[in-house]
Coordinates of C-alpha atoms in Angstrom, one line a residue:
M15 CA -21.9 -3.5 7.8
S16 CA -20.7 -3.4 4.0
S17 CA -23.9 -0.5 3.3
T18 CA -21.4 1.3 5.5
R19 CA -18.0 0.7 4.5
Q20 CA -18.9 1.5 1.5
Y21 CA -20.0 5.1 2.5
F22 CA -17.2 5.1 3.7
R23 CA -15.3 4.3 0.4
Q24 CA -17.5 6.9 -1.4
S25 CA -17.0 10.1 0.6
I26 CA -12.7 9.4 1.2
R27 CA -12.6 8.5 -2.9
Q28 CA -15.1 11.6 -3.1
R29 CA -12.2 14.6 -0.9
R30 CA -9.5 12.6 -2.3
H31 CA -10.6 13.7 -5.6
Q32 CA -11.9 17.1 -4.5
L33 CA -7.5 17.9 -3.9
S34 CA -6.0 19.8 -6.8
R35 CA -3.3 19.1 -9.0
E36 CA -0.9 21.2 -6.8
A37 CA -2.3 20.1 -3.7
Q38 CA -1.8 16.3 -5.4
R39 CA 2.1 17.1 -6.6
Q40 CA 3.3 18.4 -3.5
A41 CA 2.3 15.7 -1.4
G42 CA 4.1 12.9 -3.6
L43 CA 6.8 15.2 -3.0
D44 CA 6.5 15.6 1.5
L45 CA 5.9 12.3 1.2
V46 CA 10.0 11.2 -0.1
D47 CA 10.8 13.5 3.2
I48 CA 8.5 11.8 5.4
F49 CA 9.2 8.5 4.2
A50 CA 13.8 9.1 3.6
K51 CA 13.1 9.6 8.0
Q52 CA 11.9 5.8 8.5
P53 CA 14.3 4.1 10.7
E54 CA 14.1 0.8 8.5
L55 CA 14.7 2.1 5.4
T56 CA 18.8 1.5 5.9
C57 CA 18.1 -2.0 5.9
C58 CA 15.9 -2.6 3.8
Q59 CA 16.6 -2.9 -0.2
H60 CA 13.7 -4.8 -1.5
I61 CA 10.5 -2.5 -1.4
A62 CA 7.4 -3.1 -3.1
L63 CA 5.0 -0.2 -4.3
Y64 CA 2.3 0.3 -6.2
L65 CA 1.3 2.9 -9.1
S66 CA -1.3 5.8 -7.9
T67 CA -4.5 5.3 -9.4
D68 CA -8.4 6.9 -8.4
G69 CA -6.8 10.4 -7.4
E70 CA -4.5 8.0 -5.1
L71 CA -0.9 9.8 -3.3
N72 CA 0.9 10.0 -5.8
T73 CA 3.7 7.3 -5.8
T74 CA 6.1 8.7 -8.4
P75 CA 8.5 11.0 -7.0
L76 CA 8.8 8.4 -4.3
I77 CA 10.0 6.0 -7.0
H78 CA 12.0 7.9 -8.0
W79 CA 13.6 8.4 -4.4
L80 CA 14.3 5.4 -4.1
W81 CA 15.7 4.4 -7.3
A82 CA 18.1 6.9 -7.2
Q83 CA 18.8 5.3 -3.0
G84 CA 20.2 2.3 -5.2
K85 CA 16.6 0.4 -3.3
S86 CA 14.7 -1.7 -6.0
V87 CA 11.8 -1.3 -7.2
Y88 CA 8.2 -3.8 -6.4
L89 CA 5.1 -3.7 -8.2
P90 CA 2.3 -5.8 -7.6
V91 CA 0.3 -7.7 -10.5
L92 CA -2.7 -9.7 -10.3
H93 CA -2.3 -12.8 -10.5
P94 CA -3.1 -14.6 -12.8
F95 CA -4.1 -18.3 -12.1
S96 CA -5.1 -17.6 -8.1
K97 CA -7.6 -15.9 -7.9
G98 CA -7.7 -13.0 -5.6
H99 CA -3.2 -13.2 -5.2
L100 CA -0.6 -11.0 -5.8
L101 CA 1.9 -11.1 -8.1
F102 CA 5.5 -8.8 -6.9
L103 CA 7.0 -7.8 -9.9
H104 CA 10.8 -5.6 -10.0
Y105 CA 10.3 -2.7 -11.8
Q106 CA 11.9 0.1 -13.6
L107 CA 12.2 2.5 -16.0
D108 CA 11.9 0.2 -19.0
T109 CA 9.9 -2.7 -17.5
P110 CA 6.7 -3.6 -20.3
M111 CA 3.8 -2.3 -18.6
A112 CA -0.1 -3.6 -19.4
Y113 CA -3.1 -3.1 -18.2
N114 CA -4.6 -5.1 -16.2
K115 CA -9.0 -5.9 -15.7
Y116 CA -8.8 -2.5 -13.2
G117 CA -8.1 -0.1 -15.4
I118 CA -4.6 0.5 -13.5
M119 CA -1.1 -0.3 -14.9
E120 CA 1.5 -2.9 -13.7
P121 CA 4.2 -4.8 -15.4
K122 CA 3.6 -7.2 -17.8
L123 CA 4.0 -11.1 -17.0
N124 CA 7.7 -13.0 -16.0
K125 CA 8.3 -15.4 -14.4
W126 CA 12.1 -13.9 -13.6
L127 CA 11.3 -10.4 -12.5
I128 CA 9.0 -12.4 -9.8
K129 CA 10.1 -11.5 -5.9
P130 CA 8.0 -13.7 -3.4
A131 CA 6.0 -11.4 -1.3
Q132 CA 7.9 -13.7 2.1
E133 CA 11.6 -11.8 0.7
L134 CA 10.7 -8.4 0.3
D135 CA 11.5 -5.8 3.1
L136 CA 8.5 -3.6 2.6
I137 CA 5.3 -3.7 1.0
C138 CA 4.0 -0.3 0.5
T139 CA 0.0 -0.8 0.2
P140 CA -2.7 1.7 -1.5
L141 CA -5.6 2.4 0.7
V142 CA -9.5 4.2 0.9
A143 CA -9.7 5.3 4.7
F144 CA -7.7 4.7 7.7
D145 CA -7.8 5.0 11.5
A146 CA -6.8 5.6 14.8
Q147 CA -6.1 2.5 15.7
G148 CA -4.3 1.4 12.1
H149 CA -7.6 -0.3 10.3
R150 CA -7.2 0.0 6.8
L151 CA -10.4 0.0 4.6
G152 CA -9.2 -1.3 0.4
M153 CA -10.9 -0.9 -2.4
G154 CA -12.8 -4.6 -1.3
G155 CA -11.1 -6.9 -3.6
G156 CA -8.8 -8.6 -0.6
Y157 CA -5.9 -8.7 -2.0
Y158 CA -3.5 -6.9 0.7
D159 CA -5.3 -8.5 2.9
R160 CA -4.9 -12.1 1.5
T161 CA -0.5 -10.8 1.2
L162 CA -0.1 -9.6 4.3
S163 CA -2.5 -12.2 6.6
T164 CA 0.8 -14.5 7.5
W165 CA 2.7 -11.8 8.2
F166 CA 0.2 -10.4 10.4
K167 CA -0.3 -14.1 12.5
T168 CA 3.7 -14.0 12.3
G169 CA 5.3 -11.0 12.7
Q170 CA 7.6 -12.1 10.0
G171 CA 8.4 -11.6 6.4
A172 CA 8.0 -8.4 5.1
K173 CA 6.7 -4.9 7.1
P174 CA 3.4 -3.5 5.7
I175 CA 3.3 0.3 5.9
G176 CA -0.3 2.7 3.9
L177 CA 0.2 5.3 1.9
A178 CA -2.1 7.6 2.7
H179 CA -3.9 11.3 1.9
D180 CA -4.1 13.6 5.2
C181 CA -7.7 14.0 4.1
Q182 CA -7.9 9.9 3.8
Y183 CA -7.5 9.4 8.2
V184 CA -10.9 9.0 10.2
K185 CA -10.9 8.4 13.7
T186 CA -12.8 4.6 13.4
L187 CA -13.8 2.9 10.7
P188 CA -16.4 -0.5 10.0
I189 CA -13.5 -3.3 10.2
E190 CA -14.5 -7.4 9.1
S191 CA -12.7 -10.4 10.8
W192 CA -10.3 -10.3 7.1
D193 CA -9.5 -6.7 7.4
I194 CA -5.6 -6.6 7.9
P195 CA -4.8 -3.9 10.4
L196 CA -1.2 -2.2 9.5
P197 CA 1.5 -1.7 12.2
Q198 CA 2.2 2.2 9.8
V199 CA 0.4 4.1 7.2
V200 CA 3.2 7.5 6.5
T201 CA 1.2 10.4 5.1
P202 CA 2.6 13.6 3.7
T203 CA 2.9 14.6 6.9
R204 CA 3.2 12.6 9.5
S205 CA 4.4 9.0 10.2
W206 CA 1.1 6.9 12.4
Q207 CA 2.5 3.6 13.8
W208 CA 1.1 0.6 15.9
N209 CA 2.1 -2.1 17.3
V210 CA -0.6 -4.4 16.3
C211 CA 0.7 -8.1 15.8
S212 CA 0.6 -8.0 19.7
R213 CA -3.2 -8.1 19.3
F214 CA -3.0 -11.2 17.4
S215 CA -0.7 -13.1 20.1
Q216 CA -3.0 -11.2 23.0
S217 CA -6.0 -13.5 21.0
K218 CA -4.5 -16.4 20.7

């Protein structure tokens, strides 16, 4: 299973790296158009995003659009004491930034800027691949699976939305018991939605 998942990670990452600079730029703009049509945005104020890396769909236009709508944006920060967990810090243009151990930019830790995950309205997650059932394949660290586990079990708290290029879709992904499926994935061309919480209630 692990070798199969690693194959998907390598092949899908290669797909998105093959996108031209212009294709990446346009995809980021198109994402805003699709995201802006999501009805829940009207009542959402606190939205977690992430800064794109490794060929991920460019989130910068979406972040700037959300700011223009008066929304508060938060970025993930690796928890300094709880290994494998995330904190979410309020992000603005002048927020001091630093590279984490993965070489990804994140806000410098400041306890006054932390927003508990359960108090967020939306958590937009990165992903390597997604499939027709809403399963998400990440980079293997499990950070978002841990963050979203309470939401998946209870349906309470911040709703997760995956962001991805269209080329990151595959029909079926190899999944593990700890993988948290997504109720929604937004790409530059469409919004995919699934009722994943009902799967948990049916399995109890």
